[in-house]
Every structure is written in C-alpha cells, then in structure tokens.
PDB file of C-alpha atoms in Angstrom:
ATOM      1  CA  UNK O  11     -16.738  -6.811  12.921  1.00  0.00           C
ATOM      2  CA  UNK O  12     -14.205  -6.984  15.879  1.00  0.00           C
ATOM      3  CA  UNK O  13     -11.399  -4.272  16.749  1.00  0.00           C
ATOM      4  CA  UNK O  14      -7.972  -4.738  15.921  1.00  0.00           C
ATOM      5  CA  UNK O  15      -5.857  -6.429  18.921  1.00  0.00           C
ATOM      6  CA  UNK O  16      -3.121  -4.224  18.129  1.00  0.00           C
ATOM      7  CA  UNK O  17      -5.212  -1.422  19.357  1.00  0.00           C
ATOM      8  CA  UNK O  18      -4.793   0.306  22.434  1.00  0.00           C
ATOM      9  CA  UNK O  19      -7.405   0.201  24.939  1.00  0.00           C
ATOM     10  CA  UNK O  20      -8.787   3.836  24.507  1.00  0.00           C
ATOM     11  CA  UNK O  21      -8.795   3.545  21.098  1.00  0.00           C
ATOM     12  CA  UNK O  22     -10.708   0.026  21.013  1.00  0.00           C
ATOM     13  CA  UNK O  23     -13.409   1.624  22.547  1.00  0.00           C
ATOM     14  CA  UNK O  24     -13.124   4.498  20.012  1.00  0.00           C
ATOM     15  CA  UNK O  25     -12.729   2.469  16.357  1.00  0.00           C
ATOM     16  CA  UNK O  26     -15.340   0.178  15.300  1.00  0.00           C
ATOM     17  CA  UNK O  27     -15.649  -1.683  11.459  1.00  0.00           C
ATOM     18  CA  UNK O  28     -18.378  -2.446   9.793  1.00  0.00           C
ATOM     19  CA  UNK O  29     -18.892  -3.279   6.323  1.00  0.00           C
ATOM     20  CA  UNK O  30     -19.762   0.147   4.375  1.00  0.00           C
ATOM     21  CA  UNK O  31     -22.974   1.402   2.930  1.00  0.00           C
ATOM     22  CA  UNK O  32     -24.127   3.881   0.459  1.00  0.00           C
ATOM     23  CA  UNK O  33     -24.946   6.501   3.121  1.00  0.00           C
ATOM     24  CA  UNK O  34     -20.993   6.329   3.745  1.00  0.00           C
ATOM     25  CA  UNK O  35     -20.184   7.107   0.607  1.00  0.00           C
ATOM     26  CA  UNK O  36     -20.295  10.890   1.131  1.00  0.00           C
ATOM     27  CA  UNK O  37     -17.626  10.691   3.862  1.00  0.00           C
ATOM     28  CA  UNK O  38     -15.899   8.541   2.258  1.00  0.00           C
ATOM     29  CA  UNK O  39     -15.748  11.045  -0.816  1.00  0.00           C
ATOM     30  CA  UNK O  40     -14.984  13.726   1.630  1.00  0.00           C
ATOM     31  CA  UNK O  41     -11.753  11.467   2.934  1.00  0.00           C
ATOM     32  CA  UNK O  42     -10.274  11.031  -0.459  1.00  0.00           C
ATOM     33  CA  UNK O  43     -11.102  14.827  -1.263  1.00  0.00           C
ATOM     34  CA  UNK O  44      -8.668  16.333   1.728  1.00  0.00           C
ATOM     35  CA  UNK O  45      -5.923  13.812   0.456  1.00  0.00           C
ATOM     36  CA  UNK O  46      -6.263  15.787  -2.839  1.00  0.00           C
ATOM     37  CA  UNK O  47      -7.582  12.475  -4.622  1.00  0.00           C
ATOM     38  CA  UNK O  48      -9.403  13.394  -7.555  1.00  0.00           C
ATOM     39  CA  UNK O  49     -12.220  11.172  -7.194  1.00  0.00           C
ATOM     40  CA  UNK O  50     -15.458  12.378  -7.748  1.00  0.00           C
ATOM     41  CA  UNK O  51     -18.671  11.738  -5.629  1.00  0.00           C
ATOM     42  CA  UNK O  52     -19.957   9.521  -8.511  1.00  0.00           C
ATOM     43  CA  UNK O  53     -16.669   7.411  -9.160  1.00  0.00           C
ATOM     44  CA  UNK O  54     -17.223   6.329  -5.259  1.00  0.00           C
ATOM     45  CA  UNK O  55     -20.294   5.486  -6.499  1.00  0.00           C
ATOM     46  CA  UNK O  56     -20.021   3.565  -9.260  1.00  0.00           C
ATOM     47  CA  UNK O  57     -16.763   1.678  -7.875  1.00  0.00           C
ATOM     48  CA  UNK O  58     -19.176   1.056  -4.333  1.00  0.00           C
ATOM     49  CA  UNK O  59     -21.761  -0.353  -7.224  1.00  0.00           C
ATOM     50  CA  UNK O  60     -19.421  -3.086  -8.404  1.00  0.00           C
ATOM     51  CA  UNK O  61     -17.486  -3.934  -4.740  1.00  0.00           C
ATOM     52  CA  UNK O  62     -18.133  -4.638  -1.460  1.00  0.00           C
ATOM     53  CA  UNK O  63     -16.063  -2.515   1.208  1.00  0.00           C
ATOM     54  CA  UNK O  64     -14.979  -1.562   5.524  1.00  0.00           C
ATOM     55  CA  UNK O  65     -15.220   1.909   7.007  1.00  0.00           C
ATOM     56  CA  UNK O  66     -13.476   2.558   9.986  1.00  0.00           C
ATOM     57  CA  UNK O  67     -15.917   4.961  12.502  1.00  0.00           C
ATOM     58  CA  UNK O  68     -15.618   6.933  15.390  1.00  0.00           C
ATOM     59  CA  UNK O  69     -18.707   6.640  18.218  1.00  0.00           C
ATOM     60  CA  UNK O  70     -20.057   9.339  16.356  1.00  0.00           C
ATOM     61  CA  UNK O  71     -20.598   7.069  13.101  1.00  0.00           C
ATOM     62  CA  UNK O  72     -17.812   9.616  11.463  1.00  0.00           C
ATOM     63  CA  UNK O  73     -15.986   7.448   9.013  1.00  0.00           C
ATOM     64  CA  UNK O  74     -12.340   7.709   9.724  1.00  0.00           C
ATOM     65  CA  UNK O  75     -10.737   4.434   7.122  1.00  0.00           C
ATOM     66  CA  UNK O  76     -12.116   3.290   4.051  1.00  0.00           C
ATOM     67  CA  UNK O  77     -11.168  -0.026   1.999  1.00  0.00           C
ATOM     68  CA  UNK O  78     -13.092  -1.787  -0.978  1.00  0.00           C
ATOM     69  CA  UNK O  79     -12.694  -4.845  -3.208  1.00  0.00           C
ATOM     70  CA  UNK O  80     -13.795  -6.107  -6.234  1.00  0.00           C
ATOM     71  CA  UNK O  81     -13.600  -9.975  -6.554  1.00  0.00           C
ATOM     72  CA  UNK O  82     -13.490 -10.495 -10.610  1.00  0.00           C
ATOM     73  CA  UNK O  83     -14.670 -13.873 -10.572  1.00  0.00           C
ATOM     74  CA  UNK O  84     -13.885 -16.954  -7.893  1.00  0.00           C
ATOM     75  CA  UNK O  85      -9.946 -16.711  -7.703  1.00  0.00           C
ATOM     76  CA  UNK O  86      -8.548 -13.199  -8.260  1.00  0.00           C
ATOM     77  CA  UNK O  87     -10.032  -9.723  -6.157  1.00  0.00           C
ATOM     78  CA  UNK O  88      -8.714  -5.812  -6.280  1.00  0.00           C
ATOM     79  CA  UNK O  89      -8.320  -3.828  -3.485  1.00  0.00           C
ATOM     80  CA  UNK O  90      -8.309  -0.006  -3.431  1.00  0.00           C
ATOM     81  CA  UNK O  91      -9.713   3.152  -1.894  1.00  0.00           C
ATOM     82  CA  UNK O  92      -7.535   2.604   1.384  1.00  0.00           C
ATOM     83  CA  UNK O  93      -7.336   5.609   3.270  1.00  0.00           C
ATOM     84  CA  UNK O  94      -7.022   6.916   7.030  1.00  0.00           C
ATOM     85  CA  UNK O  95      -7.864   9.905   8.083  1.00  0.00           C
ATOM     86  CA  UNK O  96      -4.678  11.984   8.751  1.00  0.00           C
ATOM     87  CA  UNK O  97      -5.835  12.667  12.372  1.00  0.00           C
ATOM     88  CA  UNK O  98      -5.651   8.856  12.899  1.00  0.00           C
ATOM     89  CA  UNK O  99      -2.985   7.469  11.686  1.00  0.00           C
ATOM     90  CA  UNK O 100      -0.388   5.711  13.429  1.00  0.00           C
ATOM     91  CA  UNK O 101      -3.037   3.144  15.191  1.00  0.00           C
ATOM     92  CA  UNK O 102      -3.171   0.336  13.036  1.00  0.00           C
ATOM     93  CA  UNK O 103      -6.412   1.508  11.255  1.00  0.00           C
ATOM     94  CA  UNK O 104      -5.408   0.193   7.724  1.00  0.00           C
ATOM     95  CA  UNK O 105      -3.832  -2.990   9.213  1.00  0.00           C
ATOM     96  CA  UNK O 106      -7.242  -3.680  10.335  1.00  0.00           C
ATOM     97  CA  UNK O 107      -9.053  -2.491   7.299  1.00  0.00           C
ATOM     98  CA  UNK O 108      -6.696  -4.950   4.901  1.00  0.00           C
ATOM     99  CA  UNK O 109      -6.882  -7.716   7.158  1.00  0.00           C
ATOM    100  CA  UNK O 110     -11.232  -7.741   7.008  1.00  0.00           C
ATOM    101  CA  UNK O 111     -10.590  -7.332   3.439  1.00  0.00           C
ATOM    102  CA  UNK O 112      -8.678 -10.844   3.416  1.00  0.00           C
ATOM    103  CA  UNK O 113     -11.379 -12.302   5.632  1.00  0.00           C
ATOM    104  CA  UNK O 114     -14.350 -11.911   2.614  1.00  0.00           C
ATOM    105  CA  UNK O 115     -11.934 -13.327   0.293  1.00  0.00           C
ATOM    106  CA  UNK O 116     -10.427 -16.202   1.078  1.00  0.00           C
ATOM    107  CA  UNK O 117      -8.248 -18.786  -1.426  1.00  0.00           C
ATOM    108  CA  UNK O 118      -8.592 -15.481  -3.885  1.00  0.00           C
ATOM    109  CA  UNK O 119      -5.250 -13.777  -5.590  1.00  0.00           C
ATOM    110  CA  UNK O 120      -5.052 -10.072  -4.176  1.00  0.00           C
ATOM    111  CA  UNK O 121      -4.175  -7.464  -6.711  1.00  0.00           C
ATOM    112  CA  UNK O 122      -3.633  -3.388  -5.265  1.00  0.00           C
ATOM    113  CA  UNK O 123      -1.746  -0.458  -6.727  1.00  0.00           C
ATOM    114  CA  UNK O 124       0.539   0.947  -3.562  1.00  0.00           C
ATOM    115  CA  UNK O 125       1.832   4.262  -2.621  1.00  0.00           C
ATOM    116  CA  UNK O 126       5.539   4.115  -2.159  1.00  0.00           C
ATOM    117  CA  UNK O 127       4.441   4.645   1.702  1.00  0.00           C
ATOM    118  CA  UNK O 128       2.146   1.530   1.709  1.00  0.00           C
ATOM    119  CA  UNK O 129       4.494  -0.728   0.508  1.00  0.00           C
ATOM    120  CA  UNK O 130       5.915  -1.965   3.408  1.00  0.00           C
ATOM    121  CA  UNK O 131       2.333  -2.413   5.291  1.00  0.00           C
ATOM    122  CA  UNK O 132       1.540  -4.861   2.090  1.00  0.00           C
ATOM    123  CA  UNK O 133       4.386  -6.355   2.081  1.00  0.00           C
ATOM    124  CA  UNK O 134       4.497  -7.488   5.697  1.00  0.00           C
ATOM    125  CA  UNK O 135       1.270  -9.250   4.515  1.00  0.00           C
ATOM    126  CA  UNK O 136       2.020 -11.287   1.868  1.00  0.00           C
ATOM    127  CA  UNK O 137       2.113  -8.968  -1.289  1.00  0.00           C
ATOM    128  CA  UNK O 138       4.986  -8.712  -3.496  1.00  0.00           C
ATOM    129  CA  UNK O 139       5.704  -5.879  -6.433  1.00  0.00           C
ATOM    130  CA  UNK O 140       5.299  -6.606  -9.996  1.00  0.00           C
ATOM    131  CA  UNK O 141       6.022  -3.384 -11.468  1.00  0.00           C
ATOM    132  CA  UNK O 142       5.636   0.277 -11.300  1.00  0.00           C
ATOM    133  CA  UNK O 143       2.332   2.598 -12.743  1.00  0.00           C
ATOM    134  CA  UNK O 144       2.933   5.621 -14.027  1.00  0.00           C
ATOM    135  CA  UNK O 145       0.185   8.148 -13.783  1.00  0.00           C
ATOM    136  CA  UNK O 146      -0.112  11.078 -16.794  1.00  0.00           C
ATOM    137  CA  UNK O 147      -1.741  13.344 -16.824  1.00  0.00           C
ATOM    138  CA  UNK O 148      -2.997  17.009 -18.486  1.00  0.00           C
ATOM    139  CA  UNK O 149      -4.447  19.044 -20.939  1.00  0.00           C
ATOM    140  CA  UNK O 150      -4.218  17.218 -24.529  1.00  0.00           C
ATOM    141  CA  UNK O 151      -2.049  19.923 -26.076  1.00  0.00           C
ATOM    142  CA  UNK O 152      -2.208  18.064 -29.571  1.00  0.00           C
ATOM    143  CA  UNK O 153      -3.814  15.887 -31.833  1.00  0.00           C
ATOM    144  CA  UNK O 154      -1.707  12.230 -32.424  1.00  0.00           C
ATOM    145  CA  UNK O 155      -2.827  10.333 -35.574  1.00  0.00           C
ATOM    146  CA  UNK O 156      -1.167   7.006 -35.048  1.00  0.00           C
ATOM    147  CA  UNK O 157      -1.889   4.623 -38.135  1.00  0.00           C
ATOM    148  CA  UNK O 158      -3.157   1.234 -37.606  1.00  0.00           C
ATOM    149  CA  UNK O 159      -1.380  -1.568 -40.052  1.00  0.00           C
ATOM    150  CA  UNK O 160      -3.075  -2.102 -43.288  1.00  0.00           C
ATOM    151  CA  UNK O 161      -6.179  -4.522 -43.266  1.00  0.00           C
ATOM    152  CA  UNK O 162      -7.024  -3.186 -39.925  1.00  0.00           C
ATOM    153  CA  UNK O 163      -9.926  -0.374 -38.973  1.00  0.00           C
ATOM    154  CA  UNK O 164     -10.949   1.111 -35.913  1.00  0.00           C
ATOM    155  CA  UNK O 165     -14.589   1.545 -34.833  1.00  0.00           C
ATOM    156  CA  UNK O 166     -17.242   2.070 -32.398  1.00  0.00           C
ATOM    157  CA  UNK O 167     -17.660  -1.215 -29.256  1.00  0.00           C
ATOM    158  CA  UNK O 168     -21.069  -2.853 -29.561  1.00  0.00           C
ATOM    159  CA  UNK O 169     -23.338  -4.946 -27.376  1.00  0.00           C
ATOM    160  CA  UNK O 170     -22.242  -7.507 -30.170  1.00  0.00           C
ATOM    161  CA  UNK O 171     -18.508  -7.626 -28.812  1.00  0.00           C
ATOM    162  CA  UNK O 172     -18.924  -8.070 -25.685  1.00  0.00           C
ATOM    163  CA  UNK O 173     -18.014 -11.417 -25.727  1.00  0.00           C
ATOM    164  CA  UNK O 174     -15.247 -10.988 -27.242  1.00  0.00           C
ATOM    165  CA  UNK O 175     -13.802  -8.500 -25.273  1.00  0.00           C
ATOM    166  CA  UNK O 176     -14.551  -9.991 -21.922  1.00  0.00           C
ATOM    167  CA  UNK O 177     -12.558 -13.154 -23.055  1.00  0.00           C
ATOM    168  CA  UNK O 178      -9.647 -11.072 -24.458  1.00  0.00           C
ATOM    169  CA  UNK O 179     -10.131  -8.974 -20.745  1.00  0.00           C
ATOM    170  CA  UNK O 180      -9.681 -12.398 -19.302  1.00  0.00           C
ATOM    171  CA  UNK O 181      -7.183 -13.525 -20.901  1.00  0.00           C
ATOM    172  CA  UNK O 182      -4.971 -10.454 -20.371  1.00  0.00           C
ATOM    173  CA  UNK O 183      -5.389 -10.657 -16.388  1.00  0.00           C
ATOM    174  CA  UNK O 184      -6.841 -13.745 -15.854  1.00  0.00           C
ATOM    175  CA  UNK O 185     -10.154 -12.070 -13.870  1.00  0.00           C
ATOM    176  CA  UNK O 186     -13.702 -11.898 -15.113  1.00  0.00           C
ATOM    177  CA  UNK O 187     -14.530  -8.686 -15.081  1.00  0.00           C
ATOM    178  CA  UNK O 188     -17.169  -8.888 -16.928  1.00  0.00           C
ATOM    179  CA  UNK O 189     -19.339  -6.498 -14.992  1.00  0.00           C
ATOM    180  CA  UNK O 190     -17.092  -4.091 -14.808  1.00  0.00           C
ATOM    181  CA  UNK O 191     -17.227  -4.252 -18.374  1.00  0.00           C
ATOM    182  CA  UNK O 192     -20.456  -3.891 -19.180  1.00  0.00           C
ATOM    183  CA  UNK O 193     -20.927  -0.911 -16.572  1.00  0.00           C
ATOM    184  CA  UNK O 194     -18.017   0.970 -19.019  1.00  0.00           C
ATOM    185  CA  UNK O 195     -19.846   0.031 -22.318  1.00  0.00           C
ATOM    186  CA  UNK O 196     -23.422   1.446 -20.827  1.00  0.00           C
ATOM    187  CA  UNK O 197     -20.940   4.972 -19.098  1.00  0.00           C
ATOM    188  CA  UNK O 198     -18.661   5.291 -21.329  1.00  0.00           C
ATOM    189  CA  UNK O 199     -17.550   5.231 -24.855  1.00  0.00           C
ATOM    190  CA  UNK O 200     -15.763   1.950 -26.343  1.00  0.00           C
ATOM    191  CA  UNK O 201     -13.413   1.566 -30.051  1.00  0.00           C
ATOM    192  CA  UNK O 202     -11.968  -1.897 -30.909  1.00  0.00           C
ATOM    193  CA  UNK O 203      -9.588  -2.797 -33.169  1.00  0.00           C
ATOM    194  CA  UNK O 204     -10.162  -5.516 -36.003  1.00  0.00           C
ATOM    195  CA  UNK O 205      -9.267  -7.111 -39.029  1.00  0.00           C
ATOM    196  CA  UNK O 206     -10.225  -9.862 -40.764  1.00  0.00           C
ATOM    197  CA  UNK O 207      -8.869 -12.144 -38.178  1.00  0.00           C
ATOM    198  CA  UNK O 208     -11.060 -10.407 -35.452  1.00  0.00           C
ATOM    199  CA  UNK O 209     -10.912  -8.297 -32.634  1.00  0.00           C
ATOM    200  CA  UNK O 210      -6.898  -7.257 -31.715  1.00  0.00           C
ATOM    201  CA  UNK O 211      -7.689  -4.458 -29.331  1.00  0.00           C
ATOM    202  CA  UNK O 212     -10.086  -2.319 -27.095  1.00  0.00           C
ATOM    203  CA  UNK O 213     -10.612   0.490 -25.214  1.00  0.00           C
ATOM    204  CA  UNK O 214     -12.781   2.823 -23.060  1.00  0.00           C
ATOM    205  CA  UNK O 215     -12.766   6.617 -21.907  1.00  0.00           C
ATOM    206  CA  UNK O 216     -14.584   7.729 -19.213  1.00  0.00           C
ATOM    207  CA  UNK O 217     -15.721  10.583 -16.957  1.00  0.00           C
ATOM    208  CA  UNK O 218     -13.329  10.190 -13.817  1.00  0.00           C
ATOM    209  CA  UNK O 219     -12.035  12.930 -11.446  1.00  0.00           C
ATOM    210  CA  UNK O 220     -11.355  16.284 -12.991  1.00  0.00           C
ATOM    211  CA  UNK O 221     -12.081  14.852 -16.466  1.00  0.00           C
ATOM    212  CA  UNK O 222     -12.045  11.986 -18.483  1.00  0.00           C
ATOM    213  CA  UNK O 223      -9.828   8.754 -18.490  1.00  0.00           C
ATOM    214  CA  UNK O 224      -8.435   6.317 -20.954  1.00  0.00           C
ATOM    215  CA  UNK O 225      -8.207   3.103 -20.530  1.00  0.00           C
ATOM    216  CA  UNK O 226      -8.572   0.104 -20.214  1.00  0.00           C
ATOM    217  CA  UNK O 227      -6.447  -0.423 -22.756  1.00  0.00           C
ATOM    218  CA  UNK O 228      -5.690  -3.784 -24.108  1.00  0.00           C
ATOM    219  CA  UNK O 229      -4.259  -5.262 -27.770  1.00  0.00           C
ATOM    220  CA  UNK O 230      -2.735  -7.887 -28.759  1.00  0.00           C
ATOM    221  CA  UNK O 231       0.506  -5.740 -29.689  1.00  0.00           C
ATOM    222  CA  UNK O 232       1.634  -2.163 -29.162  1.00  0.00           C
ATOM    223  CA  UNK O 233       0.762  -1.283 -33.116  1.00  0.00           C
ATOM    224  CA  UNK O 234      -2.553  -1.687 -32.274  1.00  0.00           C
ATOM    225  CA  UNK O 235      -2.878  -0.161 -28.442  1.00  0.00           C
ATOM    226  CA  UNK O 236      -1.099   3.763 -29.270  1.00  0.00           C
ATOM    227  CA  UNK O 237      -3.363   4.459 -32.392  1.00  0.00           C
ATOM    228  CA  UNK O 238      -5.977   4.014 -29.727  1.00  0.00           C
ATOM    229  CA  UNK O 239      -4.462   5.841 -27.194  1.00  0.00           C
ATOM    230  CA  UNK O 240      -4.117   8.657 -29.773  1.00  0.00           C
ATOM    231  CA  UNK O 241      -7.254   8.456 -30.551  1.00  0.00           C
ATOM    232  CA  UNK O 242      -8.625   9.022 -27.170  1.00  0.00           C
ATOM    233  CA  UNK O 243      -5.897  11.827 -26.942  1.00  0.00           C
ATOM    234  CA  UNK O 244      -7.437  13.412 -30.488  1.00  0.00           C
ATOM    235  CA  UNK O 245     -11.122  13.194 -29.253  1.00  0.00           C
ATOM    236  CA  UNK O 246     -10.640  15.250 -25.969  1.00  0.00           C
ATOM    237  CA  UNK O 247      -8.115  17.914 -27.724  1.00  0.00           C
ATOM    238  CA  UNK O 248      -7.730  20.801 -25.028  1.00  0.00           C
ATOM    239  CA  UNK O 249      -9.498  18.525 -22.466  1.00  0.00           C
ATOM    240  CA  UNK O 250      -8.462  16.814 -19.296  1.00  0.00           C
ATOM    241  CA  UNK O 251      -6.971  13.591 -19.894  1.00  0.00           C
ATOM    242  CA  UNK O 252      -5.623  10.594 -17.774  1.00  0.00           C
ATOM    243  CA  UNK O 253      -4.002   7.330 -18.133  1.00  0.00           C
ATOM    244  CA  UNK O 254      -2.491   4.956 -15.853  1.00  0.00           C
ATOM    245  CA  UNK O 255       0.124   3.053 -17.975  1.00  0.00           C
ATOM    246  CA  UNK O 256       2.775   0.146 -16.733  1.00  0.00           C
ATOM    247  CA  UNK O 257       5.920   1.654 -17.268  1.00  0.00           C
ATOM    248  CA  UNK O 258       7.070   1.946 -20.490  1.00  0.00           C
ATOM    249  CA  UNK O 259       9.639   4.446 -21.768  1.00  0.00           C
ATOM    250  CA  UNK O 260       8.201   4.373 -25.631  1.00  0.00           C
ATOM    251  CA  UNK O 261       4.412   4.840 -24.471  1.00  0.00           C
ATOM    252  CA  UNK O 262       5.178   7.668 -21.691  1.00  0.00           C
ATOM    253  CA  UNK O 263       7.216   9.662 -24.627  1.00  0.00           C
ATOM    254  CA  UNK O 264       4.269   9.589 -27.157  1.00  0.00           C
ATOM    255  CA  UNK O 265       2.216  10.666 -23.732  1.00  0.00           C
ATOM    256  CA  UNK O 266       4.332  13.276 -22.878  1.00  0.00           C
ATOM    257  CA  UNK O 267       4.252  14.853 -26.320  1.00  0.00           C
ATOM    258  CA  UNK O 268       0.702  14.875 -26.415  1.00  0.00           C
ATOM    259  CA  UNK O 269       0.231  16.859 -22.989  1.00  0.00           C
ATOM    260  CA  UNK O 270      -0.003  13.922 -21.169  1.00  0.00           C
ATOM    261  CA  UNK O 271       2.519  14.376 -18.493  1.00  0.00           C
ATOM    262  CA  UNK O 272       4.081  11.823 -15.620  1.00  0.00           C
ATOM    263  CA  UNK O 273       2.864  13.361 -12.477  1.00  0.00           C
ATOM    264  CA  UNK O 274       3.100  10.086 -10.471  1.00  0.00           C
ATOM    265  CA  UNK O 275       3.296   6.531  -9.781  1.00  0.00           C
ATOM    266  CA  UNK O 276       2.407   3.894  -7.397  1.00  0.00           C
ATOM    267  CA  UNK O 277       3.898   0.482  -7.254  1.00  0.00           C
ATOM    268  CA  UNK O 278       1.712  -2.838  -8.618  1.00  0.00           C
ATOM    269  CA  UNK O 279       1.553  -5.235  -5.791  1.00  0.00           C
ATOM    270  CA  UNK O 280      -0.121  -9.285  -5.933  1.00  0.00           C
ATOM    271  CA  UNK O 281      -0.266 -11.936  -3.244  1.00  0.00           C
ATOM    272  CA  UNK O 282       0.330 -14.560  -6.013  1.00  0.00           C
ATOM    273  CA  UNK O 283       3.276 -16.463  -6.114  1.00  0.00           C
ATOM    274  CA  UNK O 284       5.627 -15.232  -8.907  1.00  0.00           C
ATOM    275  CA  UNK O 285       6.223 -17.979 -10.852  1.00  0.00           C
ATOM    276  CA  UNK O 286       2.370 -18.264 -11.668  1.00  0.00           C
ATOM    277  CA  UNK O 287       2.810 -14.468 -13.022  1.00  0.00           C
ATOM    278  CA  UNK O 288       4.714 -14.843 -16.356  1.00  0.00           C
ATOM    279  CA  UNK O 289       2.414 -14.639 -19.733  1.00  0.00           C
ATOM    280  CA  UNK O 290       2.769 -16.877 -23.289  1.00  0.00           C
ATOM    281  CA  UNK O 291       3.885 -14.602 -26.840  1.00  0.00           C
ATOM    282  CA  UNK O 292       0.080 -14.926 -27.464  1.00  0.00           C
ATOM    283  CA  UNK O 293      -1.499 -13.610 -24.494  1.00  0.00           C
ATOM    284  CA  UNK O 294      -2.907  -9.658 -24.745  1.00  0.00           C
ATOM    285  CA  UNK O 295      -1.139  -6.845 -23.126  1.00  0.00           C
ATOM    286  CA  UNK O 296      -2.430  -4.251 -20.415  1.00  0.00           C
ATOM    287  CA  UNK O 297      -0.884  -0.795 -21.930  1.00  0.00           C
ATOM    288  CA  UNK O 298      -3.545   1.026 -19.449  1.00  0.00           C
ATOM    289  CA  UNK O 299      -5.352  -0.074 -16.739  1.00  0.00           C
ATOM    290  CA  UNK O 300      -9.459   1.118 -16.100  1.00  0.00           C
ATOM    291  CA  UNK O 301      -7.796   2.819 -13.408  1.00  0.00           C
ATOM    292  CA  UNK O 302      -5.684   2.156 -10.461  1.00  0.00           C
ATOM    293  CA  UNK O 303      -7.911   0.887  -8.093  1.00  0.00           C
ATOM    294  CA  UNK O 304      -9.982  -1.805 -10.870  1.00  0.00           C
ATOM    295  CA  UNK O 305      -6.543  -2.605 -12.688  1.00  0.00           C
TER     296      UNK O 305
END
C-alpha cells in the first residue's frame, strides 16, 4: 500500500501501510491499552477473526495506526478500532488509514461510531450523523425483574434459531451478520423472546474488556427488549456490566438505577444517503448494539 500524498517528505519515508496480521495484534492491543480502551487482547482477536484491517508502521515494523472493517454482506461494512499513536498525530495517519479502508470496499454503505473529535475527519469524507450512543457502564448494584406480556416466555438461544435471528438481525440493520452471529452463540450466552407468534426478541452477553457486555439487543418493541436487559443486569448482580444503547431517556433511567451508569458517548455516523435511512412500524429495533465497533 502507498503513503499518503498529504505526507511530508520525512515522514513518507517514515510511515508505511500494509494490511494487518495476527502478529500485529499485540501492538495493536498495546495502542488501544495507553488510550485507556478497555479492550482486551482477545476482543482484538476475535474482532481481527471476523474483519480484515491497515496498520500504520514505523521502519522498525512498530505499529503506530490501526483501522479494521467488517463487511456484513455485499452492500453495508463497519469500521472501528481507529487509532494513532499519540506521538503521531497531526500527520494525516488516520486520513490515510480511512481512505485504504474505502479502497477494499467499494459501492458498500460505511457504518462507524465517532468520538466527538473524529467527527469532523468523517465528515469531510462523506459520513453524516444519525444519532448519538450512550455508553453505561458499572457494577450491577441490583437485581431488575422486568415482566414480559402474558403469552410470552423467555429462554435459552439454540442452534435451532439461528435462522431466525439472523433474519430478524437483518432486518433491523439491513447487514448479514450472520457470522458475527454465530461466533456470539458458540462465546457467549443467548435468551430470545417468544410467543406463540414466534421469536420477538434476542440477545447476547459476552466477555468484553473489564467484564461482560450486553447486547446485541434487538425486539420487536421495547416490552420485550428491557425484561432482557434486566435480565442480563440480574445474572451478573455485583459484576461488571456494559451496554452501548442509542439514546433513549426511558432505557438510560432503568440503566442508571440498576448501576449501569452513562460514562460516555460517541456519535453514530453512515455514508448512506438519509433518505434511504428511515424504517417501516414493523421493522425490529436496535436498543443495544454488540458493541460499538460491530454495531
């Protein structure tokens, strides 16, 4: 892969890309580490298994910028884990990193989650916000019990639903992330929602960063997504819990009383055009995403 143009000369000859390998993943770890990210050596891992990605390296083969993507099917792609080194910013490292990123996936729908100081950088290429995240986070300091409305249980995912839930997951955000769900059934732990009509609802917890994490979390109505959300909340009682949730004044309250406090957010960004964004009455809803780099 070529240097940026928008390089200086010294620096050309310092920066090369190159398209990033599981020997960089330790490096990369260590990058997201000293930014106090709370990714683990094995979420790198597992998100490098599903994605391709760039590093940015010194002559030395040190990895100074990291970016990867995950293209859910043939029209729509995620992009996270976008980091500089402090020590080199300022020389149109990520510029470079995002624009390679856009190379491998051309025609597709871009989808990120932005700092509040990468916004502009996306927006100068062709991103637009859709909304804000809110990240909470915490202890679970209590134990929700949320009922679910008569005629409907809640139970243990199968094998047996996964076809079901991938078309519900595609549906909801119009990607096929299908392999990303079948990596969380085999790693983590999965509930549905159902009735007699069928599925309404899913969700996973996970080991990620300094404890587990809820979500995805998807349902055909909110009546059905917070009695999962408690759930998850009941199950890991004094534990470290996260959850990324779209902003929503009525979930972050329940969130907040369980522990579960706002310590962030970052600001959902797409490439596609805004009219094409808007959902029918019948389509699911996201009320937390796998995690802000999936969606």
């Amino acid at each position: 892969m070529t240097q940026s143009a928008s390089l200086s000369p010294v620096l050309q000859t310092q920066i090369s890309f190159r398209p990033m390998q599981a020997d960089d993943l330790a490096q990369a770890w260590q990058l997201s580490k000293d930014l106090a990210w709370p990714h683990r050596l094995e979420d790198w891992e597992q998100m490098f298994s599903l994605g391709h990605g760039v590093v940015a390296t010194t002559p030395d083969d040190a990895v100074i910028g990291t970016i990867l993507w995950w293209a859910w099917g043939l029209q729509a792609a995620c992009l996270g884990m976008i980091i500089v080194s402090p020590a080199w910013q300022g020389h149109g490292i990520g510029k470079q990193l995002m624009a390679l990123a856009r190379q491998a996936l051309p025609g597709y729908r871009l989808h990120l989650n932005a700092t509040s100081t990468g916004v502009p950088l996306y927006e100068k290429t062709g991103f637009h916000s859709t909304g804000v995240i809110a990240q909470h986070q915490g202890n679970v300091s209590t134990v929700p019990l949320i009922p679910l409305p008569e005629g409907c249980r809640m139970r243990p995912m199968g094998s047996a639903d996964m076809s079901t839930i991938c078309a519900m997951d595609h549906a909801t955000l119009r990607m096929d992330r299908s392999g990303l769900i079948e990596l969380l059934l085999n790693e983590g732990r999965g509930i549905v929602v159902d009735s007699e009509k069928g599925i309404l609802g899913f969700s996973f917890c996970r080991k990620f960063g300094w404890g587990q994490v809820a979500g995805p979390v998807i349902a055909q109505d909110p009546v059905f997504a917070l009695p999962m959300l408690a759930y998850w909340a009941g199950t890991c009682a004094g534990q470290f819990l996260r959850t990324d949730i779209p902003q929503d004044e009525t979930v972050a309250a329940l969130l907040d009383q369980w522990g579960l406090l706002r310590v962030g957010s970052v600001v959902s960004m797409t490439t596609e055009p805004t009219e094409s964004t808007a959902s029918t009455p019948d389509t699911p809803s996201c009320f937390a995403l796998c995690s802000q780099a999936f969606g």
